[in-house]
Coordinates of C-alpha atoms and ligand atoms in Angstrom, one line a residue:
Chain B
M21 CA 41.7 -99.0 32.4
V22 CA 43.8 -99.6 29.2
G23 CA 41.8 -100.0 26.8
A24 CA 39.2 -97.9 25.3
G25 CA 36.6 -100.5 23.5
P26 CA 33.1 -102.1 24.9
A27 CA 34.4 -103.2 27.9
G28 CA 37.1 -100.6 29.0
L29 CA 34.2 -97.9 28.5
A30 CA 32.2 -99.8 30.3
G31 CA 34.5 -99.8 33.1
A32 CA 36.0 -96.5 33.1
V33 CA 31.6 -95.5 33.4
A34 CA 31.0 -97.7 35.7
A35 CA 34.4 -97.4 38.2
A36 CA 33.8 -93.0 37.3
D37 CA 29.9 -93.5 38.6
R38 CA 30.8 -95.1 42.1
G39 CA 33.4 -92.2 42.8
L40 CA 36.9 -93.6 41.7
R41 CA 38.6 -91.7 39.1
C42 CA 40.3 -93.3 36.2
V43 CA 42.6 -92.7 33.5
L44 CA 41.3 -94.1 30.7
L45 CA 44.2 -95.6 27.4
D46 CA 44.1 -96.5 24.9
A47 CA 46.2 -96.4 20.5
G48 CA 43.4 -95.2 19.1
A49 CA 42.4 -91.7 18.0
R50 CA 39.2 -92.1 19.3
P51 CA 37.2 -94.4 21.8
G52 CA 34.9 -97.6 20.5
G53 CA 37.9 -99.6 20.1
Q54 CA 37.6 -102.1 16.6
Y55 CA 33.8 -102.6 17.8
Y56 CA 32.8 -99.2 18.1
R57 CA 35.6 -97.9 15.6
H58 CA 33.6 -94.9 13.5
P59 CA 35.1 -92.1 10.8
D60 CA 37.1 -89.5 11.5
P61 CA 34.5 -86.5 13.0
A62 CA 36.2 -84.4 10.1
L63 CA 34.7 -87.6 7.2
R64 CA 31.1 -85.1 8.8
A65 CA 29.5 -89.4 9.3
A66 CA 25.6 -88.2 9.7
R67 CA 24.5 -91.4 10.1
P68 CA 27.4 -93.6 11.6
D69 CA 25.2 -96.3 12.9
R70 CA 24.6 -97.6 9.7
L71 CA 28.3 -98.5 9.7
H72 CA 26.9 -100.8 14.0
H73 CA 25.1 -103.0 15.0
H74 CA 23.6 -101.0 18.3
W75 CA 25.2 -97.9 17.2
S76 CA 23.0 -95.9 20.8
T77 CA 25.4 -97.9 23.2
F78 CA 27.5 -96.4 21.7
T79 CA 26.0 -93.2 21.9
E80 CA 25.5 -93.7 25.4
L81 CA 28.6 -95.0 26.6
A82 CA 30.2 -91.9 25.0
D83 CA 27.7 -89.2 26.3
R84 CA 28.7 -91.2 30.5
L85 CA 32.1 -91.0 29.4
A86 CA 31.9 -86.7 28.6
E87 CA 30.6 -86.4 31.3
H88 CA 32.8 -88.0 33.7
R89 CA 35.6 -86.6 32.0
A90 CA 34.1 -82.7 32.7
A91 CA 33.9 -83.6 36.4
G92 CA 37.1 -84.5 36.3
R93 CA 36.8 -87.9 37.1
I94 CA 37.8 -89.6 34.2
E95 CA 40.4 -88.5 32.7
L96 CA 41.0 -89.8 28.2
R97 CA 44.2 -90.4 26.8
S98 CA 44.2 -91.0 23.0
D99 CA 46.4 -92.7 21.0
H100 CA 48.4 -93.4 24.1
H101 CA 50.1 -97.4 24.2
V102 CA 50.6 -98.7 26.6
F103 CA 53.5 -100.9 26.6
L104 CA 54.6 -102.5 30.3
L105 CA 52.8 -102.6 33.2
E106 CA 54.7 -102.9 36.8
A107 CA 52.7 -104.5 39.7
G108 CA 53.4 -103.1 42.1
R109 CA 51.6 -100.6 45.8
P110 CA 51.6 -99.0 43.4
W111 CA 51.5 -100.1 39.2
H112 CA 53.1 -98.4 37.3
L113 CA 52.2 -98.2 33.9
H114 CA 54.6 -97.0 30.7
A115 CA 52.9 -95.8 27.9
T116 CA 54.4 -94.6 24.7
S117 CA 52.5 -91.4 22.6
A118 CA 54.1 -89.6 19.5
D119 CA 57.4 -90.5 20.5
R120 CA 57.4 -90.0 23.8
A121 CA 56.8 -91.9 27.3
T122 CA 55.2 -91.1 29.7
R123 CA 54.0 -93.1 32.7
L124 CA 51.3 -93.4 35.3
R125 CA 50.2 -94.4 38.8
A126 CA 47.2 -96.7 39.3
S127 CA 45.7 -98.7 42.4
A128 CA 44.5 -101.1 39.9
V129 CA 44.6 -102.2 37.1
L130 CA 41.8 -103.2 34.2
L131 CA 43.4 -104.7 30.8
A132 CA 40.5 -104.6 28.5
T133 CA 42.5 -104.4 25.1
G134 CA 41.1 -106.8 23.5
A135 CA 42.4 -108.9 20.6
Y136 CA 43.9 -109.4 16.5
E137 CA 42.9 -111.1 13.8
R138 CA 43.9 -115.3 13.1
Q139 CA 45.3 -115.8 10.2
L140 CA 46.1 -119.5 8.5
P141 CA 47.9 -118.9 6.0
F142 CA 47.3 -119.9 2.4
P143 CA 48.7 -119.4 -1.7
G144 CA 49.0 -115.9 -2.7
W145 CA 47.5 -114.6 0.8
T146 CA 49.9 -111.7 0.1
L147 CA 48.9 -110.9 -2.7
P148 CA 48.1 -107.3 -2.5
G149 CA 43.7 -107.5 -2.1
V150 CA 43.8 -109.6 0.3
V151 CA 43.5 -108.1 3.6
T152 CA 41.4 -108.8 6.3
A153 CA 38.3 -109.7 7.6
G154 CA 39.2 -107.3 10.2
G155 CA 40.8 -104.7 8.1
A156 CA 38.3 -104.5 5.6
Q157 CA 35.6 -103.6 8.7
A158 CA 38.1 -101.6 10.0
M159 CA 38.7 -99.5 7.3
L160 CA 35.3 -98.9 5.9
K161 CA 33.8 -97.9 9.8
A162 CA 37.0 -95.5 10.1
G163 CA 38.4 -94.2 6.3
L164 CA 34.6 -94.6 4.7
V165 CA 36.5 -97.1 1.5
L166 CA 36.4 -100.6 0.1
P167 CA 39.5 -102.7 -1.2
G168 CA 37.6 -103.5 -4.4
R169 CA 34.3 -103.6 -5.7
R170 CA 33.8 -107.6 -5.4
I171 CA 35.2 -109.1 -2.3
V172 CA 35.3 -112.4 -2.2
V173 CA 34.5 -112.8 2.0
A174 CA 35.5 -116.1 3.8
G175 CA 37.8 -118.0 7.4
S176 CA 35.9 -119.1 10.2
G177 CA 33.9 -117.5 12.3
P178 CA 30.9 -114.8 13.2
L179 CA 32.6 -112.1 11.8
L180 CA 32.7 -112.6 8.4
L181 CA 29.0 -112.7 8.5
A182 CA 29.4 -109.7 9.9
A183 CA 32.0 -108.0 7.4
A184 CA 30.0 -109.3 3.9
A185 CA 26.6 -108.1 6.0
S186 CA 28.9 -104.5 5.9
L187 CA 30.6 -104.8 2.8
T188 CA 27.0 -105.3 0.5
A189 CA 25.7 -102.0 1.8
A190 CA 28.6 -100.6 1.6
G191 CA 27.9 -101.5 -2.2
A192 CA 30.0 -103.8 -2.3
R193 CA 29.5 -107.0 -4.2
V194 CA 30.4 -110.1 -2.0
P195 CA 30.0 -113.4 -4.4
A196 CA 30.2 -115.6 -2.1
V197 CA 31.2 -116.0 1.6
V198 CA 33.2 -118.9 2.0
E199 CA 32.8 -120.5 6.4
A200 CA 35.9 -123.7 6.7
G201 CA 33.0 -125.0 10.0
D202 CA 30.1 -125.8 9.1
Y203 CA 28.0 -124.5 11.9
L204 CA 26.9 -128.0 13.3
G205 CA 28.6 -127.2 16.8
Y206 CA 25.5 -125.0 17.0
A207 CA 23.3 -127.5 17.1
R208 CA 24.5 -129.5 19.8
R209 CA 24.3 -127.1 22.0
P210 CA 20.3 -125.7 21.8
G211 CA 20.2 -125.0 25.4
V212 CA 22.7 -122.4 24.9
L213 CA 22.1 -120.8 22.4
A214 CA 18.0 -120.8 22.9
A215 CA 19.5 -118.3 26.1
V216 CA 21.0 -116.2 24.5
P217 CA 18.0 -115.2 21.8
G218 CA 19.5 -112.0 21.0
K219 CA 22.6 -113.5 19.1
L220 CA 20.7 -115.5 16.7
G221 CA 18.7 -112.4 16.0
E222 CA 21.5 -111.0 14.6
G223 CA 22.7 -113.8 13.2
A224 CA 19.4 -113.4 11.8
V225 CA 19.7 -110.2 10.4
H226 CA 22.9 -111.4 9.0
G227 CA 21.5 -113.7 6.8
V228 CA 18.4 -111.4 5.3
A229 CA 20.2 -109.0 4.7
L230 CA 23.1 -111.9 3.2
A231 CA 20.4 -112.9 0.9
R232 CA 19.1 -109.7 -0.4
H233 CA 22.6 -108.6 -2.1
A234 CA 22.3 -112.7 -3.2
V235 CA 25.8 -113.5 -0.7
R236 CA 25.8 -116.8 -1.2
L237 CA 27.0 -118.9 2.0
R238 CA 29.9 -122.0 0.4
R239 CA 30.1 -123.9 4.5
S240 CA 32.7 -126.1 4.9
S241 CA 34.5 -124.3 2.5
A242 CA 37.8 -122.3 2.7
V243 CA 40.3 -120.6 0.1
V244 CA 42.9 -122.3 -0.8
E245 CA 44.6 -120.8 -3.0
A246 CA 44.6 -116.1 -4.8
H247 CA 45.2 -115.1 -8.3
G248 CA 46.5 -112.5 -9.3
E249 CA 50.3 -111.1 -10.4
D250 CA 50.6 -107.5 -8.3
R251 CA 47.1 -107.6 -7.0
V252 CA 44.2 -110.6 -6.4
T253 CA 41.7 -111.2 -9.1
A254 CA 40.9 -114.8 -7.7
V255 CA 40.2 -117.2 -6.1
T256 CA 40.2 -120.6 -5.7
V257 CA 37.8 -122.0 -2.8
A258 CA 37.5 -125.8 -1.9
R259 CA 34.7 -128.4 0.2
L260 CA 36.7 -129.3 3.4
D261 CA 36.3 -132.6 4.6
R262 CA 35.5 -132.5 9.0
E263 CA 39.2 -131.5 9.7
W264 CA 39.9 -129.0 7.3
R265 CA 41.4 -131.1 4.7
P266 CA 40.6 -130.2 1.2
L267 CA 38.8 -132.5 -1.1
P268 CA 40.1 -133.2 -3.9
G269 CA 38.2 -132.6 -7.0
T270 CA 35.8 -129.6 -5.5
E271 CA 38.1 -126.5 -6.2
R272 CA 36.2 -123.8 -8.0
R273 CA 37.3 -120.4 -9.2
I274 CA 36.4 -117.1 -8.1
D275 CA 36.8 -113.7 -10.3
C276 CA 37.4 -111.3 -7.4
D277 CA 39.3 -107.7 -6.9
A278 CA 39.7 -108.4 -3.3
L279 CA 39.4 -110.8 -0.3
A280 CA 38.7 -110.3 3.0
V281 CA 39.6 -114.0 4.9
G282 CA 40.4 -114.3 8.7
H283 CA 40.2 -117.7 11.2
G284 CA 38.3 -115.8 14.6
L285 CA 40.7 -113.0 16.5
V286 CA 42.8 -113.6 19.7
P287 CA 43.0 -112.3 22.7
Q288 CA 45.3 -109.5 23.3
L289 CA 47.1 -110.9 25.9
E290 CA 50.9 -109.7 27.1
L291 CA 51.0 -106.8 28.9
A292 CA 50.0 -109.3 31.4
T293 CA 51.2 -112.8 30.2
E294 CA 54.4 -110.8 30.9
L295 CA 54.4 -110.4 34.6
G296 CA 52.7 -113.9 34.7
A297 CA 48.4 -113.6 35.0
A298 CA 47.4 -117.3 34.5
T299 CA 45.7 -118.5 30.8
R300 CA 43.0 -121.3 30.2
T301 CA 43.2 -122.5 27.0
V302 CA 39.5 -121.5 25.1
P303 CA 38.1 -123.5 23.3
D304 CA 39.0 -122.3 19.9
G305 CA 42.1 -123.0 20.7
T306 CA 43.6 -119.7 22.0
L307 CA 45.0 -118.4 24.7
A308 CA 43.1 -116.4 27.1
L309 CA 43.4 -115.2 30.6
R310 CA 42.3 -116.7 33.3
V311 CA 39.9 -114.9 35.9
D312 CA 37.5 -115.4 38.2
A313 CA 34.2 -114.6 39.0
R314 CA 34.7 -110.7 40.1
Q315 CA 36.9 -110.6 36.9
R316 CA 40.3 -110.7 38.9
T317 CA 43.5 -112.3 37.6
T318 CA 45.6 -113.9 39.5
V319 CA 47.8 -111.1 39.4
P320 CA 46.2 -109.1 42.5
G321 CA 46.0 -105.8 41.2
L322 CA 45.0 -106.6 38.2
W323 CA 41.6 -107.0 36.4
A324 CA 40.1 -108.3 32.8
A325 CA 37.3 -107.8 30.9
G326 CA 36.0 -108.8 27.4
E327 CA 38.1 -110.1 24.8
T328 CA 41.3 -110.2 26.2
C329 CA 38.8 -113.4 28.8
G330 CA 38.3 -114.4 25.8
V331 CA 36.5 -113.5 22.7
G332 CA 33.3 -112.7 23.1
G333 CA 31.3 -110.2 22.4
A334 CA 31.0 -106.4 22.5
E335 CA 28.1 -106.9 25.2
L336 CA 29.8 -109.5 26.7
A337 CA 33.1 -107.6 26.6
L338 CA 30.1 -104.0 28.0
A339 CA 28.9 -106.9 30.8
E340 CA 32.8 -108.0 32.0
G341 CA 33.5 -105.2 32.2
E342 CA 31.2 -102.9 34.7
L343 CA 31.2 -106.6 36.4
A344 CA 35.1 -105.3 37.2
A345 CA 35.1 -102.0 37.1
L346 CA 31.8 -103.3 41.1
A347 CA 34.9 -105.4 41.7
I348 CA 37.3 -103.3 42.0
A349 CA 35.0 -100.1 43.8
G350 CA 34.7 -103.1 46.2
A351 CA 30.5 -103.6 45.6
A352 CA 28.2 -106.3 45.0
P353 CA 27.4 -107.1 41.5
P354 CA 24.5 -107.4 40.7
A355 CA 22.4 -111.1 39.9
A356 CA 21.0 -109.9 37.3
L357 CA 24.7 -108.9 34.9
L358 CA 26.2 -112.4 36.8
A359 CA 23.6 -114.5 34.7
R360 CA 23.5 -112.3 31.6
R361 CA 27.8 -113.1 32.2
R362 CA 27.0 -116.6 32.6
R363 CA 25.2 -116.6 29.6
L364 CA 26.8 -114.7 27.6
R365 CA 29.7 -117.0 27.7
G366 CA 28.7 -120.4 27.2
F367 CA 27.5 -118.8 24.0
A368 CA 31.7 -117.8 23.6
E369 CA 32.5 -120.8 24.1
L370 CA 30.0 -123.0 22.4
M371 CA 30.7 -120.3 19.2
A372 CA 34.7 -120.4 20.0
G373 CA 34.1 -124.5 19.2
A374 CA 32.1 -124.5 16.6
H375 CA 35.1 -122.2 14.8
R376 CA 37.9 -124.3 16.1
P377 CA 40.7 -124.8 13.6
G378 CA 40.1 -128.1 11.5
P379 CA 43.7 -129.5 12.5
G380 CA 44.2 -131.0 7.9
W381 CA 44.4 -126.6 7.1
P382 CA 48.1 -127.0 6.6
G383 CA 46.9 -128.9 2.9
W384 CA 46.4 -126.0 1.3
L385 CA 49.8 -124.7 1.7
R386 CA 52.7 -125.3 -0.6
P387 CA 56.1 -125.6 0.0
D388 CA 56.8 -121.9 -0.7
T389 CA 54.1 -120.9 0.6
E390 CA 54.9 -117.8 3.1
V391 CA 53.7 -118.2 6.2
C392 CA 56.0 -115.4 7.8
R393 CA 54.6 -112.3 5.7
C394 CA 57.1 -109.7 7.7
E395 CA 61.0 -112.3 7.5
E396 CA 58.9 -113.6 4.1
V397 CA 59.5 -116.7 5.2
P398 CA 58.2 -120.1 2.7
L399 CA 57.4 -123.0 4.2
A400 CA 60.3 -125.8 3.5
R401 CA 62.1 -123.3 5.2
I402 CA 59.4 -124.4 8.7
T403 CA 58.9 -127.7 8.0
E404 CA 62.9 -128.3 7.6
A405 CA 63.5 -126.3 10.8
V406 CA 60.6 -128.6 12.8
E407 CA 61.6 -132.1 10.9
E408 CA 65.4 -132.2 9.9
L409 CA 66.2 -129.8 12.8
G410 CA 64.3 -131.7 15.7
A411 CA 62.0 -127.9 16.3
T412 CA 59.1 -128.8 18.5
D413 CA 57.9 -125.1 19.1
A414 CA 56.8 -121.9 17.8
R415 CA 59.7 -120.0 19.7
T416 CA 62.0 -122.6 18.6
V417 CA 61.3 -122.4 14.6
K418 CA 61.4 -119.0 14.9
L419 CA 64.7 -118.7 16.5
L420 CA 66.0 -121.3 13.5
T421 CA 64.2 -119.8 10.7
R422 CA 63.0 -116.2 11.6
A423 CA 59.6 -116.1 10.7
G424 CA 58.0 -114.3 13.6
M425 CA 61.0 -111.6 14.6
G426 CA 59.6 -109.2 12.7
W427 CA 58.0 -105.5 12.3
C428 CA 54.6 -107.8 13.8
Q429 CA 56.3 -109.3 16.8
G430 CA 54.9 -113.1 15.7
R431 CA 51.0 -111.6 15.3
M432 CA 51.2 -112.8 11.5
C433 CA 52.1 -115.5 11.1
G434 CA 51.9 -116.6 15.3
P435 CA 48.8 -119.6 16.0
A436 CA 50.8 -120.5 12.3
V437 CA 54.1 -121.4 12.7
A438 CA 52.3 -122.8 16.8
C439 CA 50.4 -125.0 14.9
L440 CA 52.7 -126.2 12.2
A441 CA 55.4 -127.0 15.0
K442 CA 53.0 -128.4 17.1
G443 CA 51.5 -130.9 14.1
A444 CA 48.1 -131.6 12.9
G445 CA 46.4 -134.0 14.7
P446 CA 45.0 -133.1 19.0
A447 CA 47.8 -135.1 20.3
G448 CA 50.7 -133.3 17.7
R449 CA 54.0 -135.2 16.8
A450 CA 55.6 -136.7 18.8
G451 CA 58.1 -134.5 22.0
A452 CA 56.0 -131.2 20.7
V453 CA 55.3 -128.5 23.2
E454 CA 51.7 -127.2 23.9
P455 CA 52.2 -122.8 23.0
A456 CA 52.7 -121.3 25.8
P457 CA 51.6 -117.8 26.3
D458 CA 53.9 -114.9 24.1
R459 CA 56.7 -112.8 26.5
R460 CA 56.9 -109.5 25.3
P461 CA 58.8 -107.0 27.5
L462 CA 58.0 -105.0 24.9
S463 CA 53.7 -104.4 23.9
C464 CA 54.4 -102.5 21.0
P465 CA 58.2 -101.0 19.1
V466 CA 59.0 -98.0 21.8
P467 CA 61.8 -95.9 20.2
L468 CA 65.1 -96.0 21.9
G469 CA 65.0 -92.3 22.8
E470 CA 61.9 -93.1 24.9
L471 CA 63.2 -95.6 27.0
A472 CA 66.3 -94.0 27.6
Q473 CA 63.8 -90.8 28.9
L474 CA 62.4 -92.6 31.8
P475 CA 62.1 -91.9 34.7
P476 CA 65.0 -93.2 36.8
S477 CA 63.7 -97.2 38.1
T478 CA 64.0 -97.0 42.3
D479 CA 64.5 -100.3 44.5
A480 CA 60.5 -101.2 43.7
D481 CA 60.6 -100.8 40.1
A482 CA 63.7 -103.1 40.0
D483 CA 61.5 -105.7 42.9
A484 CA 58.6 -105.8 39.5
G485 CA 61.2 -106.7 37.7
A486 CA 61.5 -104.1 34.8
D487 CA 64.8 -103.7 33.7
V488 CA 66.1 -101.9 30.9
D489 CA 68.5 -104.0 29.5
V490 CA 66.2 -106.7 28.4
D491 CA 63.7 -103.9 26.7
V492 CA 66.4 -103.2 24.8
H493 CA 67.3 -106.4 23.3
V494 CA 63.7 -106.9 22.1
V495 CA 63.6 -104.3 21.0
G496 CA 66.7 -105.2 18.5
A497 CA 66.2 -108.4 17.9
G498 CA 62.6 -107.5 17.4
Q499 CA 63.7 -105.3 14.6
S500 CA 66.8 -106.6 13.0
E501 CA 68.6 -104.6 10.1
G502 CA 67.1 -101.3 11.3
Q503 CA 64.1 -101.4 9.9
G504 CA 61.7 -101.1 12.6
E505 CA 59.2 -98.4 11.8
D506 CA 60.0 -96.9 14.6
D507 CA 64.3 -96.7 15.2
P508 CA 66.0 -94.4 16.4
R509 CA 66.8 -91.8 13.8
Chain Z
M28 CA 23.5 -94.6 -7.5
R29 CA 25.4 -97.4 -6.3
R30 CA 25.7 -97.9 -3.4
T31 CA 29.2 -96.3 -1.3
P32 CA 30.4 -96.2 1.9
S33 CA 30.0 -92.5 2.2
S34 CA 26.4 -92.2 1.3
L35 CA 25.8 -95.0 3.3
A36 CA 27.2 -92.9 6.0
A37 CA 26.1 -89.9 5.4
A38 CA 29.1 -88.3 5.2
D39 CA 29.9 -84.6 3.8
P40 CA 33.6 -84.3 4.7
G41 CA 33.7 -81.4 2.4
P42 CA 36.4 -81.2 -0.2
A43 CA 38.9 -82.6 -1.1
H44 CA 42.4 -81.6 -0.5
S45 CA 45.8 -83.8 -2.1
I46 CA 48.7 -85.7 -1.2
E47 CA 51.2 -86.6 -3.4
F48 CA 51.5 -90.7 -3.6
D49 CA 55.1 -91.3 -6.4
G50 CA 54.7 -88.1 -7.8
R51 CA 51.3 -87.7 -8.4
P52 CA 48.8 -86.0 -6.9
I53 CA 46.1 -88.2 -5.1
P54 CA 43.1 -87.0 -3.4
A55 CA 41.7 -87.4 0.1
L56 CA 39.4 -86.6 2.5
P57 CA 39.4 -84.7 5.6
G58 CA 39.8 -87.1 8.1
Q59 CA 41.1 -90.4 6.6
S60 CA 43.8 -91.8 6.7
I61 CA 46.7 -92.2 3.9
A62 CA 46.1 -96.1 3.6
A63 CA 42.3 -95.1 3.4
A64 CA 42.6 -92.2 0.3
L65 CA 45.5 -95.2 -1.1
W66 CA 42.4 -97.4 -1.0
A67 CA 39.9 -94.6 -2.8
Q68 CA 42.0 -94.3 -5.6
G69 CA 41.8 -98.5 -6.6
I70 CA 46.0 -98.0 -5.1
L71 CA 46.4 -101.4 -3.0
A72 CA 50.6 -101.2 -3.1
W73 CA 52.9 -99.4 -1.8
R74 CA 55.7 -100.9 -1.1
T75 CA 58.0 -103.8 -2.1
T76 CA 59.7 -106.3 0.4
R77 CA 62.7 -107.1 1.7
V78 CA 63.9 -110.5 0.3
T79 CA 61.4 -110.8 -3.3
G80 CA 60.5 -107.8 -3.8
R81 CA 57.1 -108.6 -4.1
P82 CA 54.4 -105.0 -3.4
R83 CA 52.4 -105.1 0.1
G84 CA 50.0 -102.6 1.2
A85 CA 47.5 -101.6 3.4
F86 CA 46.9 -106.1 5.4
C87 CA 45.4 -104.9 8.5
G88 CA 43.9 -102.1 9.3
I89 CA 44.2 -100.8 12.4
G90 CA 48.4 -101.2 12.4
A91 CA 49.2 -104.7 14.0
C92 CA 50.9 -105.9 11.4
F93 CA 52.8 -103.3 9.5
D94 CA 52.2 -104.3 5.8
C95 CA 51.7 -100.8 5.7
L96 CA 54.9 -99.4 5.9
A97 CA 55.4 -96.5 3.3
T98 CA 57.6 -93.5 2.7
V99 CA 56.0 -90.1 4.1
D100 CA 57.6 -87.2 4.2
G101 CA 60.8 -88.6 3.7
Q102 CA 60.8 -90.9 6.5
P103 CA 60.5 -94.6 5.8
N104 CA 59.1 -97.4 7.2
R105 CA 55.7 -95.9 7.9
R106 CA 52.4 -96.9 9.3
T107 CA 50.3 -95.6 5.9
C108 CA 46.7 -97.1 7.8
L109 CA 46.7 -94.9 11.5
L110 CA 48.7 -91.8 10.1
P111 CA 46.2 -88.7 8.6
A112 CA 46.3 -87.8 5.5
A113 CA 47.1 -84.5 5.9
P114 CA 47.5 -81.7 2.9
G115 CA 50.3 -82.4 1.1
T116 CA 51.3 -85.3 2.4
V117 CA 54.1 -86.4 0.5
V118 CA 54.3 -90.3 0.3
T119 CA 57.1 -92.5 -2.0
T120 CA 56.9 -96.3 -2.5
Q121 CA 59.5 -97.9 -0.3
E122 CA 61.7 -100.0 -1.6
G123 CA 63.0 -102.9 0.8
H124 CA 63.9 -101.4 3.9
G125 CA 63.5 -98.8 2.5
R126 CA 66.9 -97.7 3.4
A127 CA 69.0 -96.8 0.8
D128 CA 69.4 -93.9 2.2
L129 CA 72.0 -95.0 4.9
A130 CA 74.1 -97.2 2.0
C131 CA 77.7 -96.6 1.2
Ligands
FES828 S1 47.6 -103.3 7.3 FE1 48.6 -103.6 9.2 S2 49.7 -102.1 10.5 FE2 49.1 -101.2 7.5

């Protein structure tokens, strides 16, 4: 099981319940993933539940996990980042932890790697104090800190309401939640909504909490600029037309000392796409792994659950993790579980469509707006690559401009660069190429010394495409001029 | 009294210890990351970029963006949102690629 968030946890305990031996690998220090992220025990938080919805679901899972660990059925490896999967019988998983590489063998792999946030650049988004909405949540849940006292929350998607609610509960003032979508997409499908009353309830709880703190929700609007010299001091908000183009004359300035911003989540797939697993396009424009009714990917022996199959929230992830585990164990899925998954998946697709970035968002960029944060590549260079040098996809833009070639490997700017390369409008620019899934032989930076320590390849490894030469090239290319976090020292 | 994140979670972490940031002592609670300890003091930037020398600090908070890099105990390019603020940790603002020591 790769990933100890809701899907991985549910999968591990369900598999262990059926007698399978599992290793649960997670990059974080404690199980729970981003959703159930919680304070380090040393902070001795008596009420971590106040930072969460459905905290009791997590504590129940954690108790079952502890029982299985004590009985030797589940081995939990925290602080382990899986960087490479090799398909085969058995599978080989390579993980890096505290500057050491480890290799595991398994007969089946459940990928529950979750998602990271989608960002759309705007002038000033690199100023200190501008943070991701999920980052503000993560730092609050894990470290009990806020980036400021007066925090504007902006972007698109339901995470914004959740973030605004927890920031205000923790003592911040949130002068506005700025949502680029219009929420009308939900209203067009009342049947799908009625099937998930819990989701409406959640929305209502956030709505009431925000109303109590006098938080203003501005729909069909976006932060089009963050102001400040060495840190953010104010933002400009503009109304958007249906295509997300800012409407001239509607700008308003809001003073703040932090901005939490994000445009939904992007499934984290690279371990699977590297093996050639098939993907599908979700209504929000992201790519997700294609799975069948039993959570099987198109790669034999590889299952996937939760956000990796399309962003849909913790409840869906729990259901899918359990379904995958039952399938791996050869057990029949309960009809009620299948029905719950279907309902929640339906809602997830509806939600995704309602918050899909409109094609007009590049209208809030200026030529000098940095698009790639790591390599400091401004829009003008990307425009030049596309319009004068003939780039039609993100990969070519990257080779011509270095956008996406820095430390984060395009995780922050990738969706925006792909969109700029493709051109605005549903059809895009003539000759533009649909974004392909990221292919990364290694899913995170790995010190060269660790790669050198890998056990010698067997013939089976070679057949599965493990090619250390290629890995080394990629690490070097992504971390030019020796700035990588994990450079060999 | 105004609500704080600690009061919300009813945290009782015990006394703060101290880390060093650019030569001055910064209190840190047991269990906090370096980035969290800096945020708690209102410090939002702890590196400058390679090309334009602009200030940056934590952005994603979960280890994905690499914007929160700093020099920690003499090692450049460490992600402060992932590193615990251990007592006595020495953090210095990282300038550019953080490898001035290699210049010759
Ligand atoms: S804040 Fe993004 S890696 Fe630390």
